[in-house]
Every structure is written in structure tokens, then in C-alpha cells.
CSV table of C-alpha atoms in Angstrom, one decimal:
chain,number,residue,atom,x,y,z
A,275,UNK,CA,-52.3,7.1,43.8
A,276,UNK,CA,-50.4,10.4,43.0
A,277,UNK,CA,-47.2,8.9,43.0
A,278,UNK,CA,-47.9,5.7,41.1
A,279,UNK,CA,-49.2,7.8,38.8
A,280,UNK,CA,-46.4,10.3,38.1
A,281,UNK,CA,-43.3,7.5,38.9
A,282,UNK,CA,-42.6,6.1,35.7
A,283,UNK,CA,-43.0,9.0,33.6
A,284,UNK,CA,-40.9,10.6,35.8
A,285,UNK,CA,-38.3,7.9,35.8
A,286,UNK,CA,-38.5,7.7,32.0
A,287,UNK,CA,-37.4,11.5,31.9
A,288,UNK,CA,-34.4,10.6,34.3
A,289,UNK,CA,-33.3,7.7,32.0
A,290,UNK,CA,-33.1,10.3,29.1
A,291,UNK,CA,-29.9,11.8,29.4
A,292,UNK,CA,-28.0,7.7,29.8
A,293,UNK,CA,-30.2,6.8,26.6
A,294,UNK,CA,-28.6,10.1,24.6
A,295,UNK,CA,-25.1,8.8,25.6
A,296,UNK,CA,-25.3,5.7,25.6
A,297,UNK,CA,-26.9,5.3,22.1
A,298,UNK,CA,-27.6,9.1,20.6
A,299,UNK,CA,-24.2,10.9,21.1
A,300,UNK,CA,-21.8,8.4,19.5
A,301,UNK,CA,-23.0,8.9,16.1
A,302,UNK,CA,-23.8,12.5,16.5
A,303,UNK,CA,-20.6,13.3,18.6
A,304,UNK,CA,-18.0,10.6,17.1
A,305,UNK,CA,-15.3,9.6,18.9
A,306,UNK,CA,-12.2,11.1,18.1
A,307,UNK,CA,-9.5,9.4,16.0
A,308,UNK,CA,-7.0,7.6,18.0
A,309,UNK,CA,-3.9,9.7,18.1
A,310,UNK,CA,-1.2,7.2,16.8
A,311,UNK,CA,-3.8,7.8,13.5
A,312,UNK,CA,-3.1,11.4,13.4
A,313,UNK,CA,-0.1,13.1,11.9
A,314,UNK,CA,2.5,15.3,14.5
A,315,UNK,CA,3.4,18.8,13.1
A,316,UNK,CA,7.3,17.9,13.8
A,317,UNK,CA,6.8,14.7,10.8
A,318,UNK,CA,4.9,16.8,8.4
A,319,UNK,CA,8.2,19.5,8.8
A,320,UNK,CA,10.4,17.0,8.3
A,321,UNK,CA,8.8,14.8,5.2
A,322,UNK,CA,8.3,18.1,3.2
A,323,UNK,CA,11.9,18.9,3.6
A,324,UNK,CA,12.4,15.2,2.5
A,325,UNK,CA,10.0,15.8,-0.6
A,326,UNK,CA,11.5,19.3,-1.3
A,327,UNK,CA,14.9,17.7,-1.5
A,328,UNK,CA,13.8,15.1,-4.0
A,329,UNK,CA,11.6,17.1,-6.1
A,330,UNK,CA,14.3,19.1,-6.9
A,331,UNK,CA,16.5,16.5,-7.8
A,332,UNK,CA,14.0,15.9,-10.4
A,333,UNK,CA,15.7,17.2,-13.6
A,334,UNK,CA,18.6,14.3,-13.2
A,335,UNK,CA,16.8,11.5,-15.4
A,336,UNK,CA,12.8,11.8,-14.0
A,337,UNK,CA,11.9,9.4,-16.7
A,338,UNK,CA,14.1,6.5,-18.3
A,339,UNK,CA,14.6,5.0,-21.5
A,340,UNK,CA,17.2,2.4,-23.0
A,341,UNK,CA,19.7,5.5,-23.5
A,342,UNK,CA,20.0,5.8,-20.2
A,343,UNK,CA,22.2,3.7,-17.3
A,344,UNK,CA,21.0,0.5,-16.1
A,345,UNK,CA,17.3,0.4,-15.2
A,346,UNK,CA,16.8,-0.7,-11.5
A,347,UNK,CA,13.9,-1.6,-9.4
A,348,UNK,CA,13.6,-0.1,-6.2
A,349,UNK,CA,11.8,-2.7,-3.8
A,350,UNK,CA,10.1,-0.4,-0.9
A,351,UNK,CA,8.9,-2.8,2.3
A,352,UNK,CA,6.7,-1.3,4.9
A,353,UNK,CA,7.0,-3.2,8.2
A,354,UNK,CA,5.7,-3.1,11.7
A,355,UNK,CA,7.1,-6.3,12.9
A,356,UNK,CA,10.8,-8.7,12.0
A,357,UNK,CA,11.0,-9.3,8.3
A,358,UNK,CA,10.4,-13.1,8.4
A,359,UNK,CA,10.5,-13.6,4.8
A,360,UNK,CA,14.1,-11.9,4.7
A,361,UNK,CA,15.8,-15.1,3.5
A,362,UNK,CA,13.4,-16.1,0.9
A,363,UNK,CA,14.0,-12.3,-0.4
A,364,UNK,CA,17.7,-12.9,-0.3
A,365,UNK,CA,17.8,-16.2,-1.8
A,366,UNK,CA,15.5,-14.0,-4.8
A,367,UNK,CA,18.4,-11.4,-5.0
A,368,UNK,CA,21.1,-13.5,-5.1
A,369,UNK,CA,23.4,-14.0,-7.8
A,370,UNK,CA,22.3,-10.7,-9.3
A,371,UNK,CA,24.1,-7.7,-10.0
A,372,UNK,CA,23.0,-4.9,-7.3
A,373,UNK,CA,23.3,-2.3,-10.9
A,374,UNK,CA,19.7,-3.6,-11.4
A,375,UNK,CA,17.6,-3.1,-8.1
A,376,UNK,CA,17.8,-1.7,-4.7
A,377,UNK,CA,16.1,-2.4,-1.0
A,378,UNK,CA,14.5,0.0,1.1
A,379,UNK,CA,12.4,-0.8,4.3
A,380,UNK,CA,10.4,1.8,6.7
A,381,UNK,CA,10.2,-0.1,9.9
A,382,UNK,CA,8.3,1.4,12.4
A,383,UNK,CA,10.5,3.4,15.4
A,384,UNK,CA,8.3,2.3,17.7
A,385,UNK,CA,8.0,-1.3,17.5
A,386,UNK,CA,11.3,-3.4,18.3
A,387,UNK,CA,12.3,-4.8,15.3
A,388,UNK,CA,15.1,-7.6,14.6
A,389,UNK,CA,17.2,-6.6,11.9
A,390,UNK,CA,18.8,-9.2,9.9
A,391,UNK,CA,22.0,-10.1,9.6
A,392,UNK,CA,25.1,-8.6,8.0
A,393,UNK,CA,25.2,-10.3,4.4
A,394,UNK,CA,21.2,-10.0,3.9
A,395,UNK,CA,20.3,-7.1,1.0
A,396,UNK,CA,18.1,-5.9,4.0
A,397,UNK,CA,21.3,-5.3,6.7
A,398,UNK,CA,21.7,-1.8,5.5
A,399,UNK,CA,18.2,-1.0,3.8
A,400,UNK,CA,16.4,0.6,6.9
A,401,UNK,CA,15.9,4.1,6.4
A,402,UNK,CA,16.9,6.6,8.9
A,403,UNK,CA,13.6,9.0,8.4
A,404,UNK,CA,11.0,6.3,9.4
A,405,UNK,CA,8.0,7.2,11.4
A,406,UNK,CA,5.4,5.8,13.1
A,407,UNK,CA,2.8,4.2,11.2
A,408,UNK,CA,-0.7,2.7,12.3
A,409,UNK,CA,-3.2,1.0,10.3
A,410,UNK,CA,-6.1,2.2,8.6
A,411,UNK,CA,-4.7,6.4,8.7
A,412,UNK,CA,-2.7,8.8,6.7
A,413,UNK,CA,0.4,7.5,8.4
A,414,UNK,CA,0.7,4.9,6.3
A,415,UNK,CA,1.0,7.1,3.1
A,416,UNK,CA,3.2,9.1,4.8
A,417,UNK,CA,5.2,5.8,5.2
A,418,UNK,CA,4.9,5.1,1.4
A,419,UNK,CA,5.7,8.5,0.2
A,420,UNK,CA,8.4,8.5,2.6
A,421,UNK,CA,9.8,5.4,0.8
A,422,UNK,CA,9.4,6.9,-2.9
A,423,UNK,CA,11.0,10.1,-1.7
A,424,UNK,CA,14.1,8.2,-0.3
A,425,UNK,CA,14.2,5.7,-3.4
A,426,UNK,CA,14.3,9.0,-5.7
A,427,UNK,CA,17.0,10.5,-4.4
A,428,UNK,CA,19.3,7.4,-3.2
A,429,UNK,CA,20.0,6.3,-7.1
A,430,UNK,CA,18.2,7.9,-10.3
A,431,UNK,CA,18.0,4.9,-11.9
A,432,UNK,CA,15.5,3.4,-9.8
A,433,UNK,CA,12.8,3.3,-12.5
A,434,UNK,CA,10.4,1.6,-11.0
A,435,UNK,CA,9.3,1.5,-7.1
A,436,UNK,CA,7.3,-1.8,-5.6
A,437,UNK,CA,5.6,-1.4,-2.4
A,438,UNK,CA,5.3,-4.4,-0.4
A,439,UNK,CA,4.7,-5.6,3.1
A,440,UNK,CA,6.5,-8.1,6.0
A,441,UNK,CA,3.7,-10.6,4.7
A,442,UNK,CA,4.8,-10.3,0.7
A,443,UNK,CA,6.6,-13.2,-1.0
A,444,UNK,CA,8.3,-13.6,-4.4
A,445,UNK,CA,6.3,-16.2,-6.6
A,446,UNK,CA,9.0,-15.6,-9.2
A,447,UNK,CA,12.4,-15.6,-9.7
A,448,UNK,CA,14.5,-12.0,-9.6
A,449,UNK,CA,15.2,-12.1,-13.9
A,450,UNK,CA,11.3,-13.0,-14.4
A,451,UNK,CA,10.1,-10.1,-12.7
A,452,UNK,CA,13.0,-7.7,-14.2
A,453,UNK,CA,12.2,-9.1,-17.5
A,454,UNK,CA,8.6,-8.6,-17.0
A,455,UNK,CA,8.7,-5.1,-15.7
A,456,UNK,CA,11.3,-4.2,-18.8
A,457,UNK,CA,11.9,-6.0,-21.7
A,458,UNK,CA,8.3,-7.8,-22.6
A,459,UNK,CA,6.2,-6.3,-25.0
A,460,UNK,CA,3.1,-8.8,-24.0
A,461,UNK,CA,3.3,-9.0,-20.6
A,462,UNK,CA,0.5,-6.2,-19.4
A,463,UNK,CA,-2.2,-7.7,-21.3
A,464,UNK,CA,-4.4,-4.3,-21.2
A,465,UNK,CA,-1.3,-2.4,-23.2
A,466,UNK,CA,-0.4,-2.5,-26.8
A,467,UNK,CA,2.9,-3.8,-27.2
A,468,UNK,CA,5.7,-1.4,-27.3
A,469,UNK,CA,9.3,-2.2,-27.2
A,470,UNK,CA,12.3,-0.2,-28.2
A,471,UNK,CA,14.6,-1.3,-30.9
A,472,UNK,CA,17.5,-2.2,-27.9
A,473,UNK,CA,14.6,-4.4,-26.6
A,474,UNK,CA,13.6,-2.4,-23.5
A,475,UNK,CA,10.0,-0.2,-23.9
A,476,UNK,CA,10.2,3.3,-23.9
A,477,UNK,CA,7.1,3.8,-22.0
A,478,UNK,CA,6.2,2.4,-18.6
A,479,UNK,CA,2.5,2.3,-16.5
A,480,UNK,CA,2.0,2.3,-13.3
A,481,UNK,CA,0.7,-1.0,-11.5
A,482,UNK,CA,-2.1,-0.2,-9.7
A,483,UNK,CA,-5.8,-0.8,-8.8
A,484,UNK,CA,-8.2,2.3,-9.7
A,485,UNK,CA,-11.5,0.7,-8.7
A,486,UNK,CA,-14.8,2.4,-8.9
A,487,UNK,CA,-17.5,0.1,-8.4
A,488,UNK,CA,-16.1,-1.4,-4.6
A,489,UNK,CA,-19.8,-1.6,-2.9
A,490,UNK,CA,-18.9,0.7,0.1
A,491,UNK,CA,-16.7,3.1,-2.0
A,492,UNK,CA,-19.6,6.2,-0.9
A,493,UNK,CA,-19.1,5.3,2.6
A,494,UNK,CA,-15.4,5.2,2.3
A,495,UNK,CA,-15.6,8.8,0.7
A,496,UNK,CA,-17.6,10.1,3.4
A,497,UNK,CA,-15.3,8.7,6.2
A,498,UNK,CA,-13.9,11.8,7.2
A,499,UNK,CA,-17.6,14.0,6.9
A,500,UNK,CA,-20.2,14.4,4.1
A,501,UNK,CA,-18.3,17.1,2.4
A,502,UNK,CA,-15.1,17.1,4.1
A,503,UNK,CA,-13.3,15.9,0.4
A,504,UNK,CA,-14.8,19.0,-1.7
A,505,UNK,CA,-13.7,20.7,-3.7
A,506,UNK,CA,-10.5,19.2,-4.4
A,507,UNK,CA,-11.9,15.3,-4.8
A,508,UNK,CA,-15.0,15.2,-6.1
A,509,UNK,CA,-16.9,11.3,-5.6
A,510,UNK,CA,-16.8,10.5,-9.4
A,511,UNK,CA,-13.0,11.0,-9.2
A,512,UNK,CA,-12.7,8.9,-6.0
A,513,UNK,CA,-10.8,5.3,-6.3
A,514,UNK,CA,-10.1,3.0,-4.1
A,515,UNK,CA,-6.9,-0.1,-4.7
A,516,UNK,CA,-4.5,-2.3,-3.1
A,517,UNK,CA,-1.8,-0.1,-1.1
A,518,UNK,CA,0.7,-2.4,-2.7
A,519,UNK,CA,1.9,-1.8,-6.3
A,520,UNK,CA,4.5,-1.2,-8.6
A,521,UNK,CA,4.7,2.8,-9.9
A,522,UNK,CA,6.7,4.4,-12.5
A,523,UNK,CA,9.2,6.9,-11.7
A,524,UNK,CA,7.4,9.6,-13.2
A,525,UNK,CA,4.8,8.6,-10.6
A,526,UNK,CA,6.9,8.4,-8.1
A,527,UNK,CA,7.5,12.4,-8.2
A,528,UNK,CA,4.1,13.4,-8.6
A,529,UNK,CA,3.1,11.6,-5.7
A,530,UNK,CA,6.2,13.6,-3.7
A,531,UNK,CA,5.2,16.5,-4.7
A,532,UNK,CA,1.5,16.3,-3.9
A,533,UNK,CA,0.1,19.1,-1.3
A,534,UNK,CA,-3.4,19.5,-2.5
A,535,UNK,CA,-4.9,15.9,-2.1
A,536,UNK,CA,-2.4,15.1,1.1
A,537,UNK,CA,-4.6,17.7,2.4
A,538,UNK,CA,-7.6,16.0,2.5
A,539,UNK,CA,-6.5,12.4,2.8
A,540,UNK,CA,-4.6,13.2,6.2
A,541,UNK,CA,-7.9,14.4,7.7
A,542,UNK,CA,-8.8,12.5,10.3
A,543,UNK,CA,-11.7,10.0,9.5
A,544,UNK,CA,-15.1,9.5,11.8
A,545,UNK,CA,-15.9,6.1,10.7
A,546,UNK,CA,-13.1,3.8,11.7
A,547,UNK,CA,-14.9,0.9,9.6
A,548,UNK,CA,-15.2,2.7,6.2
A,549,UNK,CA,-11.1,4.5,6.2
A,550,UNK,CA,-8.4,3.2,4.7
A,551,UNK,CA,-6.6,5.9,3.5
A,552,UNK,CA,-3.5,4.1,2.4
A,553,UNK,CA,-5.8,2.3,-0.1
A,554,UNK,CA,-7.7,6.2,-1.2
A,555,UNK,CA,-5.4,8.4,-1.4
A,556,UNK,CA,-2.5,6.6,-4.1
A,557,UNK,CA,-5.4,5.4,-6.3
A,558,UNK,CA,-7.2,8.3,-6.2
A,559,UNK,CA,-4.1,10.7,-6.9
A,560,UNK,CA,-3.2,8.9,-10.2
A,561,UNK,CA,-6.8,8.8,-11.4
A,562,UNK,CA,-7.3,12.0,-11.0
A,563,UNK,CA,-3.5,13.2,-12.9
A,564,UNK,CA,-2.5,10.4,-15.5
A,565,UNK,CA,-5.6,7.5,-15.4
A,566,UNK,CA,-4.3,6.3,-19.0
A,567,UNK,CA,-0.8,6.0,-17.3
A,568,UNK,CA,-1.9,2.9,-15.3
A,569,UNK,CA,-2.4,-0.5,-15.9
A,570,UNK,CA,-5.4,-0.2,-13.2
A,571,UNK,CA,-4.5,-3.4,-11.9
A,572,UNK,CA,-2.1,-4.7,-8.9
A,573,UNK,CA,0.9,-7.2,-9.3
A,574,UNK,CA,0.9,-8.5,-5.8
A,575,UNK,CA,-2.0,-11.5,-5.5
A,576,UNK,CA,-4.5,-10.9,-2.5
A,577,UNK,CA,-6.9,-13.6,-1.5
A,578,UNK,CA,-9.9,-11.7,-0.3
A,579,UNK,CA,-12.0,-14.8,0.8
A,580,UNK,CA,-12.5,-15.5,4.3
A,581,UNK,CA,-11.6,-11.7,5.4
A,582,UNK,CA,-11.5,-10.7,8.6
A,583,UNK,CA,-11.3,-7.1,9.6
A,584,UNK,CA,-10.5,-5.9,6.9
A,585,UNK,CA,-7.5,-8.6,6.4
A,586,UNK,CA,-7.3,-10.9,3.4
A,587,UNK,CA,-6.8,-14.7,3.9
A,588,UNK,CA,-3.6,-15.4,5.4
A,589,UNK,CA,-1.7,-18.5,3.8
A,590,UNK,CA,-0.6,-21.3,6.2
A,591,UNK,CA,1.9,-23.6,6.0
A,592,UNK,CA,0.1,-26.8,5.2
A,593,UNK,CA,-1.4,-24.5,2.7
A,594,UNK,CA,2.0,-24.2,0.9
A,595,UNK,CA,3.1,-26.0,-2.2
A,596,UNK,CA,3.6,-26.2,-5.9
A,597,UNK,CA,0.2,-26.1,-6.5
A,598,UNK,CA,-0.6,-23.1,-4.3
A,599,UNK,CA,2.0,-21.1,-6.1
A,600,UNK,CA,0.9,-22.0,-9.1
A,601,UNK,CA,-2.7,-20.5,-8.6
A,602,UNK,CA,-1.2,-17.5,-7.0
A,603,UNK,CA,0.5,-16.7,-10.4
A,604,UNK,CA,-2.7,-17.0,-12.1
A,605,UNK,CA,-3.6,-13.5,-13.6
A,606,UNK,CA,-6.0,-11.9,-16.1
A,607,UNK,CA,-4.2,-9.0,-16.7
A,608,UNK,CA,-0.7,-9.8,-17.0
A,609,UNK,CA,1.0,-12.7,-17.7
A,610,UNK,CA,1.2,-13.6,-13.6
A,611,UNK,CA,1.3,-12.2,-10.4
A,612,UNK,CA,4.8,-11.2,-9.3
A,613,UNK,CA,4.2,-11.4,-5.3
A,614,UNK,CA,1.5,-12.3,-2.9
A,615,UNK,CA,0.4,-12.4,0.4
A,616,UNK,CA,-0.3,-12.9,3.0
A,617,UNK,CA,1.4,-15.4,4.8
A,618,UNK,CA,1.9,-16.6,8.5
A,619,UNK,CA,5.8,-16.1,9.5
A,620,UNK,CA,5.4,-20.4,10.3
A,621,UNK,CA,5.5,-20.5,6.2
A,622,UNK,CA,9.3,-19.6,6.1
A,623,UNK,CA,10.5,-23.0,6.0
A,624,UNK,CA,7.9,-24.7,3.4
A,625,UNK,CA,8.2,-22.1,0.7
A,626,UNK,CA,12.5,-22.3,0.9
A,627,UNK,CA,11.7,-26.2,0.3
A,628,UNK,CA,10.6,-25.2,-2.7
A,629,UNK,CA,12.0,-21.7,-3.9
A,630,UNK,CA,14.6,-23.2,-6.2
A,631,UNK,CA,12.5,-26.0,-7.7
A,632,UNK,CA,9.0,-24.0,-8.3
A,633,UNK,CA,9.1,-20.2,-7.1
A,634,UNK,CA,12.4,-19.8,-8.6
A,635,UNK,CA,11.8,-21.4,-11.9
A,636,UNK,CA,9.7,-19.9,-14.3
């Protein structure tokens, strides 16, 4: 009688300590971030001697105007994986003038990558400081700012700098998105128009989401810890946006020169389903210095429908056709899309079918 009495109390105690680890300690004791997240010393030494170098090359045309050489587009692809779209991208480049745009791509060290062929604007575009990048953690604005950095110093005429992806495609030709970025007065519908006598505007924004009303944007702020982002970010400030879009040069340098916010941002986070840093920290950093210097919109189409983990809807090839392109473009803020994504690699071959009779023509 004793025993019965005093055995399951007594087991209940024993059971304590696996019910405390098994359900307790994970969200009082996170787990900590993977290391591929977190930054190494040795690539924070050698990306601020990569910023140093280009911030001080800043006083040889920072910001652009029709006085000034050529105006060029720097197109900046981030890539874990082959560049499957490569040919569609050349066929987009071709036949015009390398004085009006140039190609970089950060492909990750540590992932074998194909690189294409001698003749393709992406044979000699890899840059030599790439690092390795992860999903979802401060490596990937490293990877970005790494880009801008490089783009600023290769050719001071790169006046504006598009971030894309592996998964990005044109859905316009080369001159439509040169002319758009440039030369029209009414294509950024949420800007008064302003063009220069010689035809070219004076004064460019920044392409890029600064949203403040996502649902989860307070979880997303408390990612790394309840107060890990004060004093320096304060919630109202916070923004959250697509890590693809199209910046200004003058953008471009403040984001290289940035200490105070990369300080926070690269923290490492504690809840793996509420950080994104890569889609914080840019929107974020320009909302905080020059709001009224962006559009507060993106350029590069995202179907958000049918996510999974975090990934938008990915395009496949019976999906592809003149009318898909056509709803792609389809834009409230500008006059259309430029690029989109995302798309299987299995989608090569239907959208060269039809890059010269529909992507191509405007």
C-alpha cells in the first residue's frame, strides 16, 4: 500500500527534468544559430577594407546627371547554384553597347558552380571577393553590399545597381528598361515628373519596398531578442522589402559605408521562422536616412501565392507564355515590372521561344 501510494508521484518527479528539455528549454534556452548563418572575423576584415576602398573613391562622380559620361546600370546577381537563365540574359544584352551597363555575380565559394561560357556577358563577371552566403542571415547582405562595393569602384558610371537572383528573368527588352530607369518622366507613377532639358532626369529614387504594416513585422523585429535592436533601430523605424531592387548610386555608398545598423542586423537571430535579414536590414537602412529618396516599391514581380517556406510561387514551364508575361508586367506603381521570378531552371527553353517575339518587344 505504501508503495502504490508514493509510485506515481514519485515517477511524475523523475519525468520532470525530460519534460523541461524536451518542451521547456527550447524556448527558454534557443538553439544556437547555425554557423554557415554567422559571420567569420577574417570576412568582416576583409569587406571593410573592400568598403574603405570604395568609400573613398566617392568624390569621383557619387551622383550623376546628363553632364556626366554615359549612365550605366550595374546588374548585381546573387547565386548559389549555375546561372540557368544565363542565355536569356545574353540574348537581353546583346546588340548593345557595353558603355551603358555592366555584370557582376557573387557566386557562392562553396557550392560548385558552372560558369558559362567564353562569349556570355557573365564569363568574366564573377567577383573574386565572394563569400559564403546562407539563407535567411546577415550573410546575404554581406553578399549584396559586397556587390555594391565592387560595382562602385569597377566603373563610376554605374548609376544605378539591380540586385537580382539565379531565378530572375527579363520581362523586357535591354533599351525598355534603360529607357525606363533614365529618360521617362512618367514611368514611377508615385514621382512627379522630372526630366532634364537633354532628356535624362536629374534626380533618381531608389527602387525598393519599405513596408510597415507586413502582419509579423514585430516578430521579425524581435528575431534576434526583445531589445536586442535598441537604441540604434527603434520598431517604428523598422521596414521590411524584397531583397531585390534597383538603388541609386548615392544609395549605393551609404549602404557601404554603414557601421551602426550592420551592427545590429548581423546579430545572430533566435527565431529561425521570423529572420530574414536580407529583407530588414536594406529597407530599413534607407527608411531610416533618405525615406523620400525611394519609390517604396520593388521592380522585380514576386508571386507570393502558394508560398512555401518562406518561398514565393515558382513558375513552371507549362506555366510560360505570352499571357504569363503579360501579367507579370502588370504594375501599379510604375509603368511595369522590369524582372520577375521565380522560375524552375526547366523554363529555359519556353521563355527563349518567345524572348524576341513577346519579352523582347515592348
Amino acid at each position: 500500500m505504501y508503495s502504490k501510494q508514493f509510485i506515481i508521484p514519485f515517477s511524475l518527479l523523475l519525468s520532470l527534468p525530460i519534460i523541461f528539455f524536451l518542451f521547456i528549454a527550447p524556448h527558454v534556452f534557443p538553439s544556437p544559430p547555425p554557423a554557415e548563418s554567422l559571420i567569420p572575423i577574417s570576412d568582416e576584415i576583409s569587406d571593410q577594407t573592400l568598403f574603405s576602398s570604395a568609400a573613398a573613391s566617392s568624390t569621383s562622380l557619387s551622383h550623376l546627371s546628363s553632364a556626366s559620361p554615359k549612365l550605366k546600370i550595374a546588374f548585381l546577381f546573387l547565386t548559389n547554384s549555375d546561372l540557368h537563365f544565363a542565355p536569356i540574359w545574353d540574348r537581353f544584352f546583346s546588340s548593345h553597347p557595353k558603355s551603358l551597363y555592366n555584370v557582376y555575380v557573387h557566386a557562392d565559394p562553396f557550392v560548385n558552380i558552372t560558369r558559362p561560357q567564353k562569349g556570355s556577358v557573365f564569363a568574366n563577371a564573377f567577383i573574386a571577393n565572394a563569400k559564403r552566403t546562407a539563407r535567411a542571415s546577415p550573410t546575404l547582405i554581406s553578399a549584396t553590399r559586397r556587390l555594391l562595393a565592387t560595382a562602385f569602384l569597377d566603373d563610376p558610371a554605374n548609376t544605378y545597381f539591380a540586385v537580382l537572383s539565379q531565378y530572375c528573368v527579363p520581362l523586357h527588352s535591354f533599351r525598355y528598361v534603360y529607357a525606363s530607369l533614365f529618360e521617362s518622366p512618367t514611368f514611377d507613377k508615385t514621382s512627379d515628373p522630372d526630366p532634364s532639358p537633354g532628356g535624362v532626369r536629374v534626380m533618381f529614387r531608389t527602387f525598393i519596398e519599405l513596408i510597415s504594416d507586413e502582419p509579423r513585422l514585430w516578430k521579425r523585429y524581435n528575431a534576434r531578442g526583445r531589445y536586442a535592436m535598441l537604441p540604434e533601430v527603434p520598431f517604428d523605424k523598422f521596414r521590411v522589402g524584397s531583397q531585390f531592387f534597383v538603388m541609386t548610386r548615392r544609395h549605393a555608398l551609404l549602404t557601404i559605408k554603414d557601421r551602426v545598423l550592420w551592427r545590429k542586423f548581423k546579430l545572430p537571430c533566435y527565431r529561425s521562422d521570423a529572420c530574414y535579414p536580407e529583407e530588414h536590414y536594406f529597407p530599413t537602412l534607407l527608411n531610416m536616412k533618405d525615406p523620400e529618396g525611394c519609390t517604396g516599391y520593388t521592380l522585380t514581380q514576386v508571386n507570393w501565392t502558394g508560398t512555401v517556406k518562406g518561398h514565393p510561387y515558382t513558375y513552371r514551364p507549362k506555366e510560360v507564355g505570352p499571357g504569363l508575361i503579360k501579367r507579370l508586367r502588370r504594375s501599379s506603381h510604375s509603368s511595369s515590372y522590369l524582372f520577375a521570378r521565380k522560375f524552375t531552371p526547366d523554363c529555359l527553353k519556353p521563355l527563349l521561344a518567345i524572348a524576341d517575339s513577346v519579352i523582347f518587344r515592348d
